[in-house]
Structure formats: C-alpha cells, structure tokens
Tab-separated table of C-alpha atoms and ligand atoms in Angstrom:
chain	number	residue	atom	x	y	z
A	226	MET	CA	40.338	8.682	11.363
A	227	PRO	CA	36.892	8.176	9.814
A	228	LEU	CA	34.555	5.866	11.697
A	229	PRO	CA	34.142	2.473	10.033
A	230	ILE	CA	30.513	2.955	9.049
A	231	ARG	CA	29.547	0.774	6.097
A	232	PRO	CA	28.766	2.812	2.979
A	233	GLU	CA	25.353	1.114	2.692
A	234	VAL	CA	24.488	2.481	6.134
A	235	ALA	CA	25.968	5.953	5.620
A	236	SER	CA	23.865	6.430	2.477
A	237	LEU	CA	20.580	4.941	3.751
A	238	PRO	CA	17.486	6.941	2.837
A	239	ALA	CA	15.625	8.066	5.961
A	240	TYR	CA	12.242	6.530	6.750
A	241	VAL	CA	9.747	9.394	6.712
A	242	PRO	CA	7.162	8.948	9.474
A	243	GLY	CA	3.677	10.379	8.990
A	244	ARG	CA	3.583	13.805	10.618
A	245	PRO	CA	1.514	14.090	13.814
A	246	ALA	CA	-1.794	15.902	13.716
A	247	GLY	CA	-1.201	19.653	13.583
A	248	GLY	CA	-2.039	21.531	16.786
A	249	ALA	CA	-3.960	24.288	15.054
A	250	GLY	CA	-7.057	22.180	14.637
A	251	GLY	CA	-7.798	23.495	11.209
A	252	GLY	CA	-9.429	26.660	9.997
A	253	ALA	CA	-12.773	25.531	11.353
A	254	GLY	CA	-11.339	25.447	14.861
A	255	GLY	CA	-12.239	21.784	15.303
A	256	PRO	CA	-9.804	19.044	16.326
A	257	ALA	CA	-6.845	18.073	14.177
A	258	TYR	CA	-6.633	14.573	12.741
A	259	LYS	CA	-3.644	12.431	11.848
A	260	LEU	CA	-4.351	10.601	8.601
A	261	SER	CA	-0.699	10.127	7.696
A	262	SER	CA	0.397	6.758	9.130
A	263	ASN	CA	-2.453	4.331	8.394
A	264	GLU	CA	-3.125	3.923	12.082
A	265	ASN	CA	-6.353	2.607	13.549
A	266	PRO	CA	-8.328	5.514	15.061
A	267	TYR	CA	-10.082	3.416	17.724
A	268	PRO	CA	-8.903	3.220	21.347
A	269	PRO	CA	-7.883	-0.213	22.667
A	270	LEU	CA	-10.624	-2.624	23.644
A	271	PRO	CA	-11.000	-2.732	27.456
A	272	GLY	CA	-9.757	-6.317	27.761
A	273	VAL	CA	-6.568	-5.407	25.936
A	274	LEU	CA	-5.760	-2.442	28.146
A	275	GLU	CA	-6.310	-4.542	31.280
A	276	ALA	CA	-4.106	-7.386	30.060
A	277	VAL	CA	-1.349	-4.963	29.136
A	278	THR	CA	-1.589	-3.153	32.466
A	279	ALA	CA	-1.323	-6.443	34.344
A	280	ALA	CA	1.681	-7.435	32.206
A	281	CYS	CA	3.465	-4.215	33.160
A	282	ALA	CA	3.749	-5.506	36.727
A	283	ARG	CA	6.366	-7.980	35.449
A	284	MET	CA	8.622	-5.295	33.973
A	285	ASN	CA	11.603	-6.298	36.135
A	286	ARG	CA	11.784	-9.575	34.180
A	287	TYR	CA	12.890	-10.142	30.610
A	288	PRO	CA	10.107	-11.076	28.207
A	289	ASP	CA	9.646	-14.674	27.118
A	290	LEU	CA	12.356	-14.996	24.453
A	291	ALA	CA	10.274	-17.456	22.431
A	292	ASN	CA	7.073	-15.345	22.584
A	293	THR	CA	5.388	-18.623	23.479
A	294	GLU	CA	1.833	-17.509	24.273
A	295	ALA	CA	1.608	-14.973	21.471
A	296	THR	CA	3.034	-17.466	18.983
A	297	GLU	CA	0.553	-20.120	20.117
A	298	ALA	CA	-2.328	-17.643	19.874
A	299	LEU	CA	-1.377	-16.566	16.346
A	300	ALA	CA	-0.618	-20.087	15.133
A	301	GLY	CA	-3.892	-21.353	16.605
A	302	ARG	CA	-5.813	-18.534	14.970
A	303	LEU	CA	-4.315	-19.403	11.582
A	304	GLY	CA	-4.426	-23.180	11.962
A	305	LEU	CA	-0.655	-23.507	11.583
A	306	GLY	CA	2.034	-25.117	13.705
A	307	THR	CA	3.982	-22.841	16.044
A	308	ASP	CA	7.100	-23.726	14.057
A	309	ARG	CA	5.674	-21.708	11.163
A	310	VAL	CA	5.321	-18.366	12.989
A	311	ALA	CA	8.067	-15.899	13.953
A	312	LEU	CA	7.318	-12.645	15.782
A	313	GLY	CA	9.307	-9.448	15.686
A	314	THR	CA	9.132	-5.806	16.729
A	315	GLY	CA	6.778	-4.897	13.900
A	316	SER	CA	6.639	-6.601	10.541
A	317	VAL	CA	9.225	-4.144	9.263
A	318	ALA	CA	11.695	-5.686	11.718
A	319	VAL	CA	10.674	-9.145	10.534
A	320	LEU	CA	11.296	-8.033	6.945
A	321	TYR	CA	14.777	-6.820	7.928
A	322	HIS	CA	15.442	-10.229	9.479
A	323	LEU	CA	14.142	-12.104	6.446
A	324	LEU	CA	16.302	-10.117	4.059
A	325	GLN	CA	19.307	-10.372	6.345
A	326	ALA	CA	18.800	-14.140	6.343
A	327	VAL	CA	18.773	-14.471	2.554
A	328	SER	CA	20.604	-11.587	0.879
A	329	GLY	CA	23.882	-9.709	0.954
A	330	PRO	CA	26.241	-7.722	-1.265
A	331	GLY	CA	25.960	-8.668	-4.927
A	332	ASP	CA	22.427	-9.994	-4.541
A	333	GLU	CA	19.243	-8.430	-5.859
A	334	VAL	CA	15.787	-7.973	-4.341
A	335	VAL	CA	12.907	-7.219	-6.699
A	336	HIS	CA	9.978	-5.077	-5.584
A	337	ALA	CA	7.322	-2.843	-7.084
A	338	TRP	CA	7.671	0.929	-7.078
A	339	ARG	CA	6.024	2.976	-5.798
A	340	SER	CA	5.484	0.671	-2.863
A	341	PHE	CA	6.231	0.595	0.855
A	342	GLU	CA	9.038	3.005	1.584
A	343	ALA	CA	10.669	0.635	4.089
A	344	TYR	CA	11.593	-1.753	1.255
A	345	PRO	CA	14.515	0.196	-0.263
A	346	ILE	CA	15.928	0.779	3.228
A	347	ALA	CA	15.632	-2.868	4.262
A	348	VAL	CA	17.228	-4.039	1.005
A	349	GLN	CA	20.103	-1.573	1.116
A	350	LEU	CA	20.893	-2.491	4.740
A	351	THR	CA	21.771	-6.022	3.656
A	352	GLY	CA	24.144	-4.694	1.005
A	353	ALA	CA	21.943	-6.069	-1.777
A	354	THR	CA	20.646	-4.040	-4.717
A	355	GLY	CA	16.955	-3.211	-5.027
A	356	VAL	CA	15.367	-3.735	-8.440
A	357	ARG	CA	12.311	-1.498	-8.759
A	358	VAL	CA	9.554	-2.583	-11.140
A	359	PRO	CA	7.145	0.260	-12.023
A	360	LEU	CA	3.462	-0.073	-11.116
A	361	THR	CA	0.905	-0.353	-13.901
A	362	ASP	CA	-1.264	2.673	-14.721
A	363	GLY	CA	-3.889	1.228	-12.382
A	364	ALA	CA	-1.376	1.519	-9.507
A	365	ARG	CA	-1.007	-2.269	-9.409
A	366	HIS	CA	2.034	-4.533	-9.275
A	367	ASP	CA	3.122	-5.598	-12.764
A	368	LEU	CA	3.618	-9.275	-11.928
A	369	ASP	CA	4.782	-10.206	-15.445
A	370	ALA	CA	7.472	-7.535	-15.353
A	371	MET	CA	8.428	-8.577	-11.832
A	372	ALA	CA	8.839	-12.202	-12.935
A	373	ALA	CA	10.938	-11.015	-15.884
A	374	ALA	CA	13.151	-8.988	-13.513
A	375	ILE	CA	14.296	-12.120	-11.659
A	376	THR	CA	17.901	-13.045	-12.460
A	377	ASP	CA	20.510	-15.453	-11.085
A	378	ARG	CA	21.324	-12.803	-8.504
A	379	THR	CA	17.753	-12.424	-7.200
A	380	ARG	CA	17.344	-13.649	-3.623
A	381	ALA	CA	13.872	-12.293	-2.870
A	382	VAL	CA	10.798	-10.685	-4.415
A	383	LEU	CA	8.598	-8.439	-2.271
A	384	LEU	CA	4.868	-8.296	-3.023
A	385	CYS	CA	2.805	-5.698	-1.165
A	386	THR	CA	-0.905	-6.535	-1.118
A	387	PRO	CA	-2.753	-4.255	-0.671
A	388	ASN	CA	-0.008	-1.965	-1.957
A	389	ASN	CA	1.064	0.841	0.333
A	390	PRO	CA	0.681	3.678	-0.672
A	391	THR	CA	-1.488	3.193	-3.772
A	392	GLY	CA	-4.137	0.771	-2.444
A	393	PRO	CA	-4.865	-2.092	-4.873
A	394	ALA	CA	-4.683	-5.710	-3.708
A	395	LEU	CA	-3.255	-8.557	-5.757
A	396	ASP	CA	-5.509	-11.362	-6.984
A	397	HIS	CA	-4.916	-14.706	-5.358
A	398	ASP	CA	-4.829	-16.615	-8.637
A	399	ALA	CA	-2.365	-14.149	-10.143
A	400	VAL	CA	-0.033	-14.486	-7.148
A	401	ALA	CA	-0.313	-18.291	-7.263
A	402	ALA	CA	0.615	-18.247	-10.964
A	403	PHE	CA	3.468	-15.850	-10.236
A	404	VAL	CA	4.844	-17.983	-7.424
A	405	ALA	CA	4.757	-21.035	-9.693
A	406	GLN	CA	7.190	-19.252	-12.055
A	407	VAL	CA	9.643	-18.125	-9.375
A	408	PRO	CA	12.687	-20.383	-8.852
A	409	GLU	CA	12.525	-22.270	-5.557
A	410	ASP	CA	15.698	-20.626	-4.297
A	411	VAL	CA	14.127	-17.159	-4.500
A	412	LEU	CA	12.048	-16.040	-1.528
A	413	VAL	CA	8.615	-14.543	-2.267
A	414	VAL	CA	7.620	-12.216	0.574
A	415	VAL	CA	3.881	-11.504	0.570
A	416	ASP	CA	3.398	-8.417	2.728
A	417	GLU	CA	-0.208	-8.471	3.942
A	418	ALA	CA	-0.067	-5.596	6.435
A	419	TYR	CA	-3.594	-4.494	5.465
A	420	VAL	CA	-5.199	-7.791	4.532
A	421	GLU	CA	-7.956	-7.501	7.161
A	422	PHE	CA	-9.324	-4.457	5.295
A	423	SER	CA	-9.547	-6.236	1.932
A	424	ASP	CA	-13.152	-7.009	1.028
A	425	ARG	CA	-12.984	-7.768	-2.685
A	426	PRO	CA	-13.520	-11.465	-3.406
A	427	GLY	CA	-10.476	-13.154	-4.885
A	428	VAL	CA	-7.775	-11.060	-3.216
A	429	CYS	CA	-4.529	-12.759	-2.254
A	430	ARG	CA	-4.677	-15.132	0.719
A	431	GLY	CA	-1.016	-15.574	1.518
A	432	PRO	CA	-1.353	-18.429	4.020
A	433	GLU	CA	-2.870	-20.603	1.276
A	434	LEU	CA	0.404	-20.325	-0.668
A	435	LEU	CA	2.537	-21.696	2.141
A	436	ASP	CA	2.806	-25.162	0.614
A	437	ARG	CA	5.678	-23.603	-1.310
A	438	PRO	CA	8.675	-23.386	1.060
A	439	ASN	CA	9.960	-20.209	-0.604
A	440	VAL	CA	6.760	-18.252	0.174
A	441	VAL	CA	6.674	-16.213	3.371
A	442	VAL	CA	3.730	-14.089	4.526
A	443	LEU	CA	4.273	-10.906	6.552
A	444	ARG	CA	1.508	-9.691	8.864
A	445	THR	CA	1.273	-7.003	11.510
A	446	LEU	CA	-0.730	-6.084	14.589
A	447	SER	CA	-0.106	-2.386	13.856
A	448	LYS	CA	-2.969	-1.655	11.496
A	449	ALA	CA	-6.271	-3.539	11.861
A	450	TYR	CA	-5.450	-4.629	15.420
A	451	GLY	CA	-4.571	-1.100	16.482
A	452	LEU	CA	-1.301	-1.982	18.234
A	453	ALA	CA	1.073	0.268	16.246
A	454	GLY	CA	2.566	1.666	19.438
A	455	PHE	CA	3.543	-1.765	20.734
A	456	ARG	CA	5.539	-2.889	17.677
A	457	VAL	CA	4.476	-6.452	16.918
A	458	GLY	CA	4.473	-8.160	13.541
A	459	TYR	CA	5.114	-11.687	12.388
A	460	CYS	CA	5.859	-13.887	9.449
A	461	LEU	CA	4.460	-17.250	8.430
A	462	GLY	CA	6.659	-19.608	6.510
A	463	ASP	CA	8.616	-22.806	6.209
A	464	PRO	CA	10.029	-24.018	9.561
A	465	GLU	CA	13.600	-23.729	8.248
A	466	LEU	CA	13.041	-20.102	7.303
A	467	ILE	CA	11.301	-19.419	10.620
A	468	ARG	CA	14.358	-20.786	12.458
A	469	ALA	CA	16.567	-18.473	10.405
A	470	VAL	CA	14.410	-15.439	11.267
A	471	ARG	CA	14.494	-16.313	14.957
A	472	ALA	CA	18.273	-16.746	14.803
A	473	VAL	CA	18.713	-13.288	13.282
A	474	SER	CA	16.241	-11.540	15.620
A	475	LEU	CA	17.258	-9.282	18.456
A	476	PRO	CA	16.830	-11.328	21.673
A	477	PHE	CA	13.839	-10.332	23.838
A	478	GLY	CA	12.687	-7.797	21.225
A	479	VAL	CA	8.928	-8.153	21.688
A	480	SER	CA	8.159	-6.654	25.114
A	481	ILE	CA	6.062	-8.226	27.881
A	482	PRO	CA	3.137	-5.770	27.366
A	483	ALA	CA	3.308	-6.275	23.596
A	484	GLN	CA	3.118	-10.056	23.938
A	485	ALA	CA	0.156	-9.668	26.313
A	486	ALA	CA	-1.526	-7.274	23.884
A	487	VAL	CA	-1.328	-9.838	21.089
A	488	VAL	CA	-2.920	-12.570	23.200
A	489	ALA	CA	-5.671	-10.269	24.495
A	490	SER	CA	-6.373	-8.797	21.062
A	491	LEU	CA	-6.847	-12.220	19.532
A	492	ALA	CA	-9.287	-13.026	22.353
A	493	HIS	CA	-11.328	-9.935	21.365
A	494	GLU	CA	-10.998	-10.428	17.664
A	495	THR	CA	-14.713	-10.255	16.899
A	496	GLU	CA	-14.988	-6.738	18.299
A	497	LEU	CA	-11.790	-5.681	16.560
A	498	LEU	CA	-13.059	-6.964	13.242
A	499	ASP	CA	-16.355	-5.058	13.729
A	500	ARG	CA	-14.270	-1.916	13.898
A	501	VAL	CA	-12.403	-2.966	10.773
A	502	ALA	CA	-15.746	-3.404	8.991
A	503	ALA	CA	-16.768	0.111	10.034
A	504	LEU	CA	-13.516	1.508	8.627
A	505	VAL	CA	-14.055	-0.389	5.383
A	506	ALA	CA	-17.543	1.139	5.101
A	507	GLU	CA	-16.039	4.575	5.668
A	508	ARG	CA	-13.362	3.887	3.047
A	509	THR	CA	-16.047	3.007	0.520
A	510	ARG	CA	-17.986	6.169	1.346
A	511	VAL	CA	-14.992	8.493	1.003
A	512	VAL	CA	-13.537	6.859	-2.110
A	513	ASP	CA	-16.951	6.906	-3.816
A	514	GLY	CA	-17.301	10.566	-2.872
A	515	LEU	CA	-13.889	11.451	-4.286
A	516	ARG	CA	-14.567	9.566	-7.504
A	517	GLY	CA	-17.844	11.454	-7.754
A	518	LEU	CA	-15.786	14.654	-7.631
A	519	GLY	CA	-13.756	13.425	-10.595
A	520	TRP	CA	-10.744	11.961	-8.791
A	521	ASP	CA	-9.286	8.814	-10.319
A	522	VAL	CA	-8.739	6.981	-7.031
A	523	PRO	CA	-7.222	3.499	-7.594
A	524	GLU	CA	-8.763	0.451	-5.959
A	525	ALA	CA	-8.446	0.927	-2.191
A	526	GLN	CA	-8.195	-2.340	-0.256
A	527	GLY	CA	-6.384	-1.117	2.858
A	528	ASN	CA	-7.383	1.447	5.491
A	529	PHE	CA	-6.157	4.235	3.207
A	530	PHE	CA	-6.543	5.501	-0.332
A	531	TRP	CA	-4.422	7.241	-2.927
A	532	LEU	CA	-5.229	10.693	-4.231
A	533	PRO	CA	-3.337	11.204	-7.514
A	534	THR	CA	-2.524	14.879	-6.999
A	535	ALA	CA	0.610	14.620	-9.241
A	536	ALA	CA	2.234	18.046	-9.677
A	537	GLY	CA	-0.354	19.550	-7.312
A	538	THR	CA	0.723	17.378	-4.384
A	539	ALA	CA	2.234	20.171	-2.264
A	540	THR	CA	-0.771	22.440	-2.879
A	541	TRP	CA	-3.261	19.761	-1.902
A	542	ASN	CA	-1.182	18.754	1.088
A	543	ASP	CA	-1.394	22.382	2.290
A	544	ARG	CA	-5.150	22.484	1.701
A	545	PHE	CA	-5.682	19.414	3.874
A	546	ALA	CA	-3.305	20.779	6.511
A	547	ALA	CA	-5.237	24.058	6.621
A	548	ALA	CA	-8.338	22.007	7.422
A	549	GLY	CA	-6.558	20.256	10.290
A	550	LEU	CA	-5.838	17.064	8.354
A	551	THR	CA	-2.325	15.643	8.287
A	552	VAL	CA	-1.944	13.379	5.264
A	553	ARG	CA	1.115	11.711	3.724
A	554	PRO	CA	2.545	13.375	0.624
A	555	PHE	CA	4.811	11.547	-1.804
A	556	ALA	CA	6.534	13.978	-4.150
A	557	ASP	CA	9.739	13.149	-5.944
A	558	GLY	CA	8.742	14.391	-9.374
A	559	GLY	CA	7.975	10.875	-10.585
A	560	ARG	CA	4.885	9.175	-12.007
A	561	TRP	CA	3.555	8.341	-8.554
A	562	ASP	CA	3.437	11.699	-6.849
A	563	GLY	CA	0.318	12.008	-4.748
A	564	LEU	CA	-1.217	11.837	-1.306
A	565	ARG	CA	-1.878	8.764	0.798
A	566	ILE	CA	-4.784	9.418	3.127
A	567	THR	CA	-5.732	7.133	5.998
A	568	VAL	CA	-9.391	6.355	6.681
A	569	GLY	CA	-9.884	7.838	10.139
A	570	GLU	CA	-12.630	9.121	12.376
A	571	THR	CA	-15.941	9.824	10.593
A	572	GLU	CA	-15.521	13.560	11.143
A	573	ALA	CA	-12.029	13.467	9.664
A	574	ASN	CA	-13.328	11.566	6.629
A	575	ASP	CA	-16.118	14.121	6.204
A	576	ARG	CA	-13.525	16.848	6.238
A	577	VAL	CA	-11.469	15.114	3.533
A	578	LEU	CA	-14.537	15.214	1.304
A	579	GLU	CA	-15.209	18.856	2.186
A	580	VAL	CA	-11.682	19.930	1.254
A	581	ALA	CA	-11.860	17.973	-2.007
A	582	ALA	CA	-15.249	19.479	-2.851
A	583	ALA	CA	-14.070	23.033	-2.093
A	584	HIS	CA	-11.452	22.998	-4.852
A	585	PRO	CA	-11.911	21.891	-8.446
A	586	ARG	CA	-9.445	19.156	-9.225
B	296	LIG	C1	2.495	-0.516	8.123
B	296	LIG	C2	3.117	-1.525	7.216
B	296	LIG	C3	3.807	-2.612	7.721
B	296	LIG	C4	3.862	-2.902	9.184
B	296	LIG	O1	4.709	-2.199	9.901
B	296	LIG	P1	4.984	-2.611	11.417
B	296	LIG	O2	6.461	-2.599	11.473
B	296	LIG	O3	4.424	-3.967	11.664
B	296	LIG	O4	4.312	-1.563	12.216
B	296	LIG	C5	4.333	-3.548	6.870
B	296	LIG	N1	4.169	-3.419	5.551
B	296	LIG	C6	3.505	-2.402	5.010
B	296	LIG	C7	3.313	-2.343	3.556
B	296	LIG	C8	2.966	-1.417	5.833
B	296	LIG	O5	2.326	-0.390	5.294
C-alpha cells in the first residue's frame, strides 16, 4: 500500500542551501569563504554569547511558550504592542504559518519571480497555487503586474524588499499605493529580511503600513543580527492575524538560547548596526568595482548583490570556487540565471573583485 503522503508534499521542490566554504582554500592557498547564504560574517558580540551560555543552563526546562521577553524586546524596539508581534523559528517558519493560516487548495498566492526560493515551497505546502510575476529588466518587482494578477482566488501577495536574490528594494510610496489597491481580504506580506542593510532614502518601511489590517511585515534575526544558527524570525501585523500565527505555530519552537539571544542582541543593537554599516560600505565598494568592470549589477540593498552571469553562470561559479569563494548560482535556463554573492569579510570581497577582474565579462 502506498503511504498517504499528500501530492503537494511528494512533489515539493527542495530548498537548496548555500554550499559551505570549500576546504581547498582557493588556488592562492588562503582561507575559503562562504558567500552563498547571505550570512553575517561577524562573530557574536560578547554580551550575546554570555547571555546564550547562561540560558543553556536551563535546558532541562521547556522554553517560554509565549516568547515573552523576546516579544517585549522586539515590540518595545518597534514601538508596537506585544499583541502585534509573533515569533517563529526563522521568518521562513513564520511565512509558512501565515500562509497556512490564510490559504489552501484552490487558492492563489502571488509573488515575484525570481525571488526568494522558499516562496514556491511555502505556497505549495498549503495546497495553494503560486502565481509568479516576472521581475522587470531592472530586477525589480513589477507592482502593476502583481496588482493585475490578483483574482478572486488570491489569498496573499508576497513582496520581497530588498529582493533576494536580485537586490533592489521597493519604494515606500510605491508599496503604499500598491497596498491601497489590494482588496482587504488579501494579505500583503512584506518580507524585510534585509531591511537593516537598505540605505537608499525612500525604501519601503513596512511597519508604517500596518494601519492596514491586511499588511503583515516579516523580519528576521538571521541576517543583520547574525543569529542565523539560532532560527528566530517574526512578523508584525494585526492582532487577529498574530493570534492566528501563534495558533498555527509549533509549540515551544523558539529555543531558550534563541530567545536569550534576541533579548541580548537588541541590548547591543548599536554595535550590531555599526557592523551592518561596515558591510554596507563594503557592498558599495564591491558593487562599484564590478560596475567599473562592465557588470550590470542591479541595485543592491541587502548584504548581497546579483551578478548577471546568464549562460555563463556555471563557468563563473567555477571561477569563484577555484579562488576559494562559495557563491550561490541560480541556473534554470531562464531570464534570471546568475550568481548571488554575499558581502563577506573584506578579504573575501577583495577576492571577488580579483576574480572578476581576471576574466573579461
Ligand atoms: C534569509 C531570508 C529570510 C529569513 O530566513 P530565516 O528563516 O529567518 O532565517 C526571509 N526572507 C528572505 C527573502 C530571506 O532571504
């Protein structure tokens, strides 16, 4: 007898994690660098490590189900009530919960493509159908086309700003105008995983759109806050939606050390944001360098940038690998084949520029 696995699950595309840094260390014999998962290259701040270590002493107990201290810290930081914040084991988990709360078989979820590869998986898991709206030539969301793609069956629209993997951020005014056109019974998920790295004036500020009950903002501690290994993300939204997300969530998902890491990280936010500023400066340096070499790099507002290697994606991926750099290739023969490269250690960024300069594009 076949096992009763739902067809949506049996046919799920696999999430492709960024490969670890290769052991070889590159032709130059130096260290290898992982630039494939948009992680923060800095070690934890001392206060964070100490708080987490102390929290580990309570490992015989279940975590606080309500994530009380972490929720209070995040809500306080954002000037929102605690009834407007729901935590989960990474913002991808929170996205799963959101979609599970609003969509099912027969429904549609609209999102840009190419965009975050977790979206098609999260949509398919609910049994709903994903509606992919192509990016513009500038690697941006086509908000007009996304609005036009909304039908009676649409339950949610996913906006990724800055867009992973291509880099551009949405303009706040454009998102506000978009949201005003979306029916109130359609959720607008504003995924701001990289918002701390956005320095262009006028980029989307999701929390300022929360007066609309159908807007929900997704944030994560994995990128700017450097807590990818602890799996903490959250959403901000209407209290009714927040209750639904909490109801759907796995009980006790966010671990005791992870909750402690959130509280401690927010207490050291100034230092963390100094590091973010240094990464943004590095991003500007590398992207300017690549453009100077003739690469048409789209606007980069996260801690990564897009190299449009098109049909040469595998070749360029090998060139970076030979230099000890693990980057993230996307190659399915479509318009958006290319490499997503994380801004990492200064030496790693230097090496990206060296590889690019060594080969005519
Ligand atoms: C990395 C990322 C996330 C966050 O993932 P976590 O599950 O919080 O680690 C969410 N959205 C996008 C677009 C991302 O790139």
